[in-house]
PDB file of C-alpha atoms in Angstrom:
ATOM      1  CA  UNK J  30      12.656 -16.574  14.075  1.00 88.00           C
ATOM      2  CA  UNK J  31      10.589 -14.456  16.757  1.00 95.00           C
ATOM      3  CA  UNK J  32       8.275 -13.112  13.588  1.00 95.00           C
ATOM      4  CA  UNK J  33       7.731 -16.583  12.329  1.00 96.00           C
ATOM      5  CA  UNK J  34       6.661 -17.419  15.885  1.00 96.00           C
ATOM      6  CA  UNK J  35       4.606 -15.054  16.190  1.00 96.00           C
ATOM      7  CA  UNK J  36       2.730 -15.825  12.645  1.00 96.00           C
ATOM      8  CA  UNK J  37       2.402 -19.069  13.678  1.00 96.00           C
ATOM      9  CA  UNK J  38       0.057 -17.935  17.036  1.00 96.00           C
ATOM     10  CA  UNK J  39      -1.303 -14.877  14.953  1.00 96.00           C
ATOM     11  CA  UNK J  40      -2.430 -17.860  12.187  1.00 96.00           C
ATOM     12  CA  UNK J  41      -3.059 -20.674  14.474  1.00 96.00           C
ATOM     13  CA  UNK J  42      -0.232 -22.749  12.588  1.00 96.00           C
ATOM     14  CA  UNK J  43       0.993 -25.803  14.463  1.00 96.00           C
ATOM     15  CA  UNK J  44      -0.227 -24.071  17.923  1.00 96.00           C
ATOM     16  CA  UNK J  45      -3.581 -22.520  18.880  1.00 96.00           C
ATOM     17  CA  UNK J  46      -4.534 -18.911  17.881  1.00 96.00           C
ATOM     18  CA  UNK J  47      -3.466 -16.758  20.193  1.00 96.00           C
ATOM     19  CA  UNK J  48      -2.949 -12.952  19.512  1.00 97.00           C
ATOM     20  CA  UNK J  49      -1.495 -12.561  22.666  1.00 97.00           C
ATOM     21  CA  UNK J  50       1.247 -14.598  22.051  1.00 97.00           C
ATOM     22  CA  UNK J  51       1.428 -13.604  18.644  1.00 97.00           C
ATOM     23  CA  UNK J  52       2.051 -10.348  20.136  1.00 97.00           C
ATOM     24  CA  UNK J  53       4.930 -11.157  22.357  1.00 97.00           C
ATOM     25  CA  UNK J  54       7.135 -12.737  19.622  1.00 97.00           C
ATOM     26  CA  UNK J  55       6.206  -9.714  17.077  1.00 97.00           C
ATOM     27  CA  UNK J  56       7.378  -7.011  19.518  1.00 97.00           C
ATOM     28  CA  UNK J  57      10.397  -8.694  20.501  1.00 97.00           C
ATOM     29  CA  UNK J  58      10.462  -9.189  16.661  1.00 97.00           C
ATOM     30  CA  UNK J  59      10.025  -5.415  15.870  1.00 97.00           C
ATOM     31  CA  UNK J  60      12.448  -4.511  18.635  1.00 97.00           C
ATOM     32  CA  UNK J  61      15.091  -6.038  16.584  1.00 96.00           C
ATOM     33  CA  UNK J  62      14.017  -3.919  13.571  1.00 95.00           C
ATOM     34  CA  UNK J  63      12.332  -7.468  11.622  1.00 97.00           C
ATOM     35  CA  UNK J  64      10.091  -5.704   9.034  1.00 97.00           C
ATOM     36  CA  UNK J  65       7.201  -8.108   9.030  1.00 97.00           C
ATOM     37  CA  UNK J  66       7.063  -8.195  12.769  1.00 98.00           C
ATOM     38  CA  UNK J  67       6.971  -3.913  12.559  1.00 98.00           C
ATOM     39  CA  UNK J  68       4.229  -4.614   9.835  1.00 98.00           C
ATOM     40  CA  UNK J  69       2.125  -7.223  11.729  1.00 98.00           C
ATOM     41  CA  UNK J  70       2.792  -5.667  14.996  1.00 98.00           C
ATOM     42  CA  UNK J  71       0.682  -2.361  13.324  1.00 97.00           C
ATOM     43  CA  UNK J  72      -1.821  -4.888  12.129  1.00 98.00           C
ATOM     44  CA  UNK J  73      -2.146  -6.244  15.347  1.00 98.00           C
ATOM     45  CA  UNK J  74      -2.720  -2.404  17.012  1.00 97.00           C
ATOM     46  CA  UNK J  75      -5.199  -1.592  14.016  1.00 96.00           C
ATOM     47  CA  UNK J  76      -7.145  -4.665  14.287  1.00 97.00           C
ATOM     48  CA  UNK J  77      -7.243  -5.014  18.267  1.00 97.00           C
ATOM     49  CA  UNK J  78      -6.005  -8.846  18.323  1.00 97.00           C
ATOM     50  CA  UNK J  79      -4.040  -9.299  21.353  1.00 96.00           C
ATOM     51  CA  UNK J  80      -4.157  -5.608  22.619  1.00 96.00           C
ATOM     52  CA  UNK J  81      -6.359  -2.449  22.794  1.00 96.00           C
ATOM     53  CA  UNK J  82      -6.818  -0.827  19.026  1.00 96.00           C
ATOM     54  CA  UNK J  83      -4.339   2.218  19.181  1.00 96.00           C
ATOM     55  CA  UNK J  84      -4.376   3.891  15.705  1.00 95.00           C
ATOM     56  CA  UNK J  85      -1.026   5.811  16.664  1.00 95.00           C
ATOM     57  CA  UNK J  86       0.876   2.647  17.781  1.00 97.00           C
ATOM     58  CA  UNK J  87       0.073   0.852  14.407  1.00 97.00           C
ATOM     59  CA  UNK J  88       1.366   4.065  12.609  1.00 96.00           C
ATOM     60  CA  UNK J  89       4.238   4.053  14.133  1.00 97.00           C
ATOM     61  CA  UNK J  90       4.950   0.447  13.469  1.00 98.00           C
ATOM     62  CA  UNK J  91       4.017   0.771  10.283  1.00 98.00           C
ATOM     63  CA  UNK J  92       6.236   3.533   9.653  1.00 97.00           C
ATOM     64  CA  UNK J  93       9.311   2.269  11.111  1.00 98.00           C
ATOM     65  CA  UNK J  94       8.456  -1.116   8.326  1.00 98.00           C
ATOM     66  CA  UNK J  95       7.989   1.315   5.707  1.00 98.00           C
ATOM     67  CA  UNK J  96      10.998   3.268   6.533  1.00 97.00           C
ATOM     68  CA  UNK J  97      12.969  -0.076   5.904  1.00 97.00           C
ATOM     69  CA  UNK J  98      10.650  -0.675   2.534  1.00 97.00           C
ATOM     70  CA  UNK J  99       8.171  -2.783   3.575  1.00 98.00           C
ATOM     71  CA  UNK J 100       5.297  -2.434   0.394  1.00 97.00           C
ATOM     72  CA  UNK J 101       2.263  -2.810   2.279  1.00 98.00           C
ATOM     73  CA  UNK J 102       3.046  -0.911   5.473  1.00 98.00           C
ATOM     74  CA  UNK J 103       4.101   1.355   2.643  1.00 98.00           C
ATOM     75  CA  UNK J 104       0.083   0.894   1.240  1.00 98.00           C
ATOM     76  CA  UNK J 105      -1.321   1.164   4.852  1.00 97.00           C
ATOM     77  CA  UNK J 106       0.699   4.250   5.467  1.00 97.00           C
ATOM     78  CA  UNK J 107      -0.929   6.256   2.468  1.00 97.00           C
ATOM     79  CA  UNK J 108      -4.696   4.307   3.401  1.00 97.00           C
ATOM     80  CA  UNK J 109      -4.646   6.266   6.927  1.00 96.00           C
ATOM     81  CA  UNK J 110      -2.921   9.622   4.930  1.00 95.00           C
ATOM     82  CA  UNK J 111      -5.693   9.635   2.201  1.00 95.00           C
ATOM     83  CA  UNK J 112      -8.918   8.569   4.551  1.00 94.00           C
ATOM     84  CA  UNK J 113      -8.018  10.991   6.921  1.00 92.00           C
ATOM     85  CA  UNK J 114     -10.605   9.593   9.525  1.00 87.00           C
ATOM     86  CA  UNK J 115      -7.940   7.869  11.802  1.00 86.00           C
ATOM     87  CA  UNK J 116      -4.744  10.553  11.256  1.00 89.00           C
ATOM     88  CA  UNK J 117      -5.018  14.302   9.986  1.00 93.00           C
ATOM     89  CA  UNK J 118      -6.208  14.004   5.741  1.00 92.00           C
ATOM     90  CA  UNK J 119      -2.686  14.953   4.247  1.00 92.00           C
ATOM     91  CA  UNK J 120      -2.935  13.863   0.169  1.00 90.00           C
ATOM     92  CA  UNK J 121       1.225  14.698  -0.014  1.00 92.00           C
ATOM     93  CA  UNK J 122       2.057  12.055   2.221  1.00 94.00           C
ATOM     94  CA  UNK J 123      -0.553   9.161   0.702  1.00 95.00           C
ATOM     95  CA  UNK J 124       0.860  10.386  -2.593  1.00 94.00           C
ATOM     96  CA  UNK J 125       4.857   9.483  -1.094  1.00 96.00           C
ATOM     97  CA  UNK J 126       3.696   6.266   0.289  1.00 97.00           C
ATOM     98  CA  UNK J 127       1.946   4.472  -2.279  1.00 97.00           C
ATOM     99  CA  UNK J 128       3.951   5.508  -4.684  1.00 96.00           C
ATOM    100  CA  UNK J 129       6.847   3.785  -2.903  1.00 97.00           C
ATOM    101  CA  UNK J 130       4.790   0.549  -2.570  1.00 97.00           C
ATOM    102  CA  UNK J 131       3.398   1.269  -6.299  1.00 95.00           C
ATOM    103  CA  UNK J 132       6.965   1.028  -7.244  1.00 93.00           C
ATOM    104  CA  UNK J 133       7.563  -2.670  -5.625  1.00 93.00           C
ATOM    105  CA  UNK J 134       4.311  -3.977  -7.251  1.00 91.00           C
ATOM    106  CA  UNK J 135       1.996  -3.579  -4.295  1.00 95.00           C
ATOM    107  CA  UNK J 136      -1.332  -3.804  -6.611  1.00 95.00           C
ATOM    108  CA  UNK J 137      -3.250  -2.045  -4.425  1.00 97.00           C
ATOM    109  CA  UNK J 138      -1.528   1.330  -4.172  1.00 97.00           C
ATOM    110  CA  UNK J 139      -1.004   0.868  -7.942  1.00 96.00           C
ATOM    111  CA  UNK J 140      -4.926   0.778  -8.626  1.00 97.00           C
ATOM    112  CA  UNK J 141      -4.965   3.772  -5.131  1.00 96.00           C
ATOM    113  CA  UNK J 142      -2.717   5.637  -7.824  1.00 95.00           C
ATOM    114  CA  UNK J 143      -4.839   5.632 -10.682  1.00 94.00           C
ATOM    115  CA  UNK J 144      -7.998   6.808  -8.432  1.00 93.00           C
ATOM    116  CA  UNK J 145      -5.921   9.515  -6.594  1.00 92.00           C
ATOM    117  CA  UNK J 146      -4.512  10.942 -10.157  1.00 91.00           C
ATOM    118  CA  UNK J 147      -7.709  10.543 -12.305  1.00 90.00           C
ATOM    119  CA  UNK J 148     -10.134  11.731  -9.332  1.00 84.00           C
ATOM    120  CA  UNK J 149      -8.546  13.701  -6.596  1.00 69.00           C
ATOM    121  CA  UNK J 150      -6.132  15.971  -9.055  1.00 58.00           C
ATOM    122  CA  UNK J 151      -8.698  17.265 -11.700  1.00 55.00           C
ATOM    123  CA  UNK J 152      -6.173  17.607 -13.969  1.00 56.00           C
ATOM    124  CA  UNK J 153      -6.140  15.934 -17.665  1.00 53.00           C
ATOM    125  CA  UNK J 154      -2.407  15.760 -17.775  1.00 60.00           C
ATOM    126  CA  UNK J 155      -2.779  13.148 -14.892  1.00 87.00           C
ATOM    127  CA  UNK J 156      -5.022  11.200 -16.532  1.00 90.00           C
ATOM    128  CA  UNK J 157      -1.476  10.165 -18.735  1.00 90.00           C
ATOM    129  CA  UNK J 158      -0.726   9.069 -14.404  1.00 91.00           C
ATOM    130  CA  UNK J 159      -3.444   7.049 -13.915  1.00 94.00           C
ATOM    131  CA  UNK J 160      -3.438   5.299 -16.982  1.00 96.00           C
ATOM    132  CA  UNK J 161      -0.083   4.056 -15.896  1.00 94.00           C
ATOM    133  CA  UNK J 162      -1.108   2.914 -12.716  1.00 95.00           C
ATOM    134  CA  UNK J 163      -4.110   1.178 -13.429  1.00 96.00           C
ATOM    135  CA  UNK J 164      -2.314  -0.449 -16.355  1.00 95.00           C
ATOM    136  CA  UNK J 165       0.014  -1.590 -13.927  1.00 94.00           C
ATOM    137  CA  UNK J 166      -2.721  -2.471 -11.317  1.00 96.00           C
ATOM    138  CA  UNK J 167      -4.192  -4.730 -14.513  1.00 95.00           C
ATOM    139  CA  UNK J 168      -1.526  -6.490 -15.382  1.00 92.00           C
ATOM    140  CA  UNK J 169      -0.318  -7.501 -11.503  1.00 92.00           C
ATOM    141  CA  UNK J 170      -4.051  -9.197 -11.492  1.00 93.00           C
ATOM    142  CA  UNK J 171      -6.344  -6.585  -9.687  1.00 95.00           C
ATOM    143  CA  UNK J 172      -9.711  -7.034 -11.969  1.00 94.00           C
ATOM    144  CA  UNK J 173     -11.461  -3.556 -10.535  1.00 95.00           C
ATOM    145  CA  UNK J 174      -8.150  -1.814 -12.223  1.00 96.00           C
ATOM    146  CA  UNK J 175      -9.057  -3.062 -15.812  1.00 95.00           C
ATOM    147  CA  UNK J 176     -13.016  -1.380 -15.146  1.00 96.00           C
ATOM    148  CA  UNK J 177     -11.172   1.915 -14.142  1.00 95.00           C
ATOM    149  CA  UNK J 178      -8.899   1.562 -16.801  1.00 96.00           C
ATOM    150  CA  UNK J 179     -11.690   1.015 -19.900  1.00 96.00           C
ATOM    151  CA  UNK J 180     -13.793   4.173 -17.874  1.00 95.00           C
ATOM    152  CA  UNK J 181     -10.577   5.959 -18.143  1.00 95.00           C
ATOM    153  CA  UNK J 182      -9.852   5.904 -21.829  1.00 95.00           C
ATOM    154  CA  UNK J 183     -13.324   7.437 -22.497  1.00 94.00           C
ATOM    155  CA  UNK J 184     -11.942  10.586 -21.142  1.00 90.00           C
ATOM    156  CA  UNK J 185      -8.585  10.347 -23.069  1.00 92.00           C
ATOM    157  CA  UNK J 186      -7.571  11.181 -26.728  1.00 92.00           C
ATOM    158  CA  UNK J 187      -5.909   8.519 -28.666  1.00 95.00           C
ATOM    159  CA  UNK J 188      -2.432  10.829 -28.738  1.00 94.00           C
ATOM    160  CA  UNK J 189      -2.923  10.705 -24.706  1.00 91.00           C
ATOM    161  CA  UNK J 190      -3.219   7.451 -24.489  1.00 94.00           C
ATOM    162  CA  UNK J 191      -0.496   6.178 -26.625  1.00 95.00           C
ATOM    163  CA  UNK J 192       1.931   8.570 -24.186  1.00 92.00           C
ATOM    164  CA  UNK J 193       0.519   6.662 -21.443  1.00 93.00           C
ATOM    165  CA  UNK J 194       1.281   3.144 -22.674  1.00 94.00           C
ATOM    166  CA  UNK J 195       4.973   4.503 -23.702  1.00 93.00           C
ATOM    167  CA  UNK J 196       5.063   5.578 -19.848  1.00 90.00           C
ATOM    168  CA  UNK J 197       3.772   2.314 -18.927  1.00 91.00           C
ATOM    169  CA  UNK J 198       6.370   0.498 -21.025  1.00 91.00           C
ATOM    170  CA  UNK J 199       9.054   2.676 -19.701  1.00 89.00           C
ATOM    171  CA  UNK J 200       8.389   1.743 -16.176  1.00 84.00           C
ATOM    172  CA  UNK J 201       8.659  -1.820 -17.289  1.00 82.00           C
ATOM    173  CA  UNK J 202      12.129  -1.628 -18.905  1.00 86.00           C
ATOM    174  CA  UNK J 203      13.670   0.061 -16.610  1.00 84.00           C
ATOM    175  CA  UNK J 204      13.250  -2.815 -14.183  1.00 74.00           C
ATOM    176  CA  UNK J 205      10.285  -1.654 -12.260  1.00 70.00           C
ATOM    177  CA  UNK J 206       8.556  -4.487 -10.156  1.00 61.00           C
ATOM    178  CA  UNK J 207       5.362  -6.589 -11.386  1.00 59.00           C
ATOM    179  CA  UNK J 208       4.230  -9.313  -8.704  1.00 57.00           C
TER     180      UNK J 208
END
């Protein structure tokens, strides 16, 4: 397909590197509404391979691949919400978007989770929150999660915790996503 084409020039696989071409064959790619063409096509804006760096082009891509479910555009999405140093700060719409990608295992909007709801909320009852996501974060392989995680349970009672690892189980049964 037109992505795959244009992995192939954005990897130098079989062909030479070449962002520009890699380009090409992602918009025509995105055009067509392929997801991972949207998603590398925002990478491509972001990172200035193949084009000038344009911060609003890569949102949009990325928003038209997380529209359609796409985890990390999903993750990138809520990285340029939270930072606030590309886009307006705007903590509501991080929140939506990792949570979405949280949902389909994307590791690092699990472990962005447990930061924004043990840090950013100053609220105990969210600490029940984070625990969930970092335990998540843990168990999908993310190593910086588990440190979190043990800092974490300092700050929680015993009762707390055991509510979190019933939330955590929860999650699991009801078919949630770990990679």
């Amino acid at each position: 397909s037109q992505s795959q084409l244009g992995d192939c020039y954005a990897l130098g696989i079989g062909v030479s590197r070449n962002y520009q071409h890699a380009v090409k064959w992602y918009k025509k790619a995105a055009q067509q509404n392929a997801v991972s063409a949207q998603y590398n096509l925002g990478v491509m804006y972001e990172k200035a391979r193949g084009l000038p760096a344009d911060i609003n082009k890569a949102i949009y891509w990325w928003q038209k691949a997380a529209e359609l479910g796409h985890p990390a555009a999903q993750h990138n999405l809520g990285v340029v919400y939270i930072e606030g140093t590309k886009v307006a700060y705007n903590k509501k719409r991080a929140l939506h978007w990792f949570t979405l990608a949280a949902q389909q295992g994307e590791i690092r909007s699990q472990y962005r989770l447990g930061q924004l709801y043990e840090n950013d909320m100053h609220n105990k009852q969210n600490y029940q929150a984070a625990y969930k996501w970092y335990t998540l974060a843990v168990k999908n392989g993310l190593a910086e999660a588990d440190i979190a995680l043990n800092n974490l349970k300092k700050h929680m009672s015993a009762e707390q915790i055991k509510s979190a690892e019933r939330s955590v189980s929860q999650w699991q049964q009801a078919g949630h996503t770990l990679r």
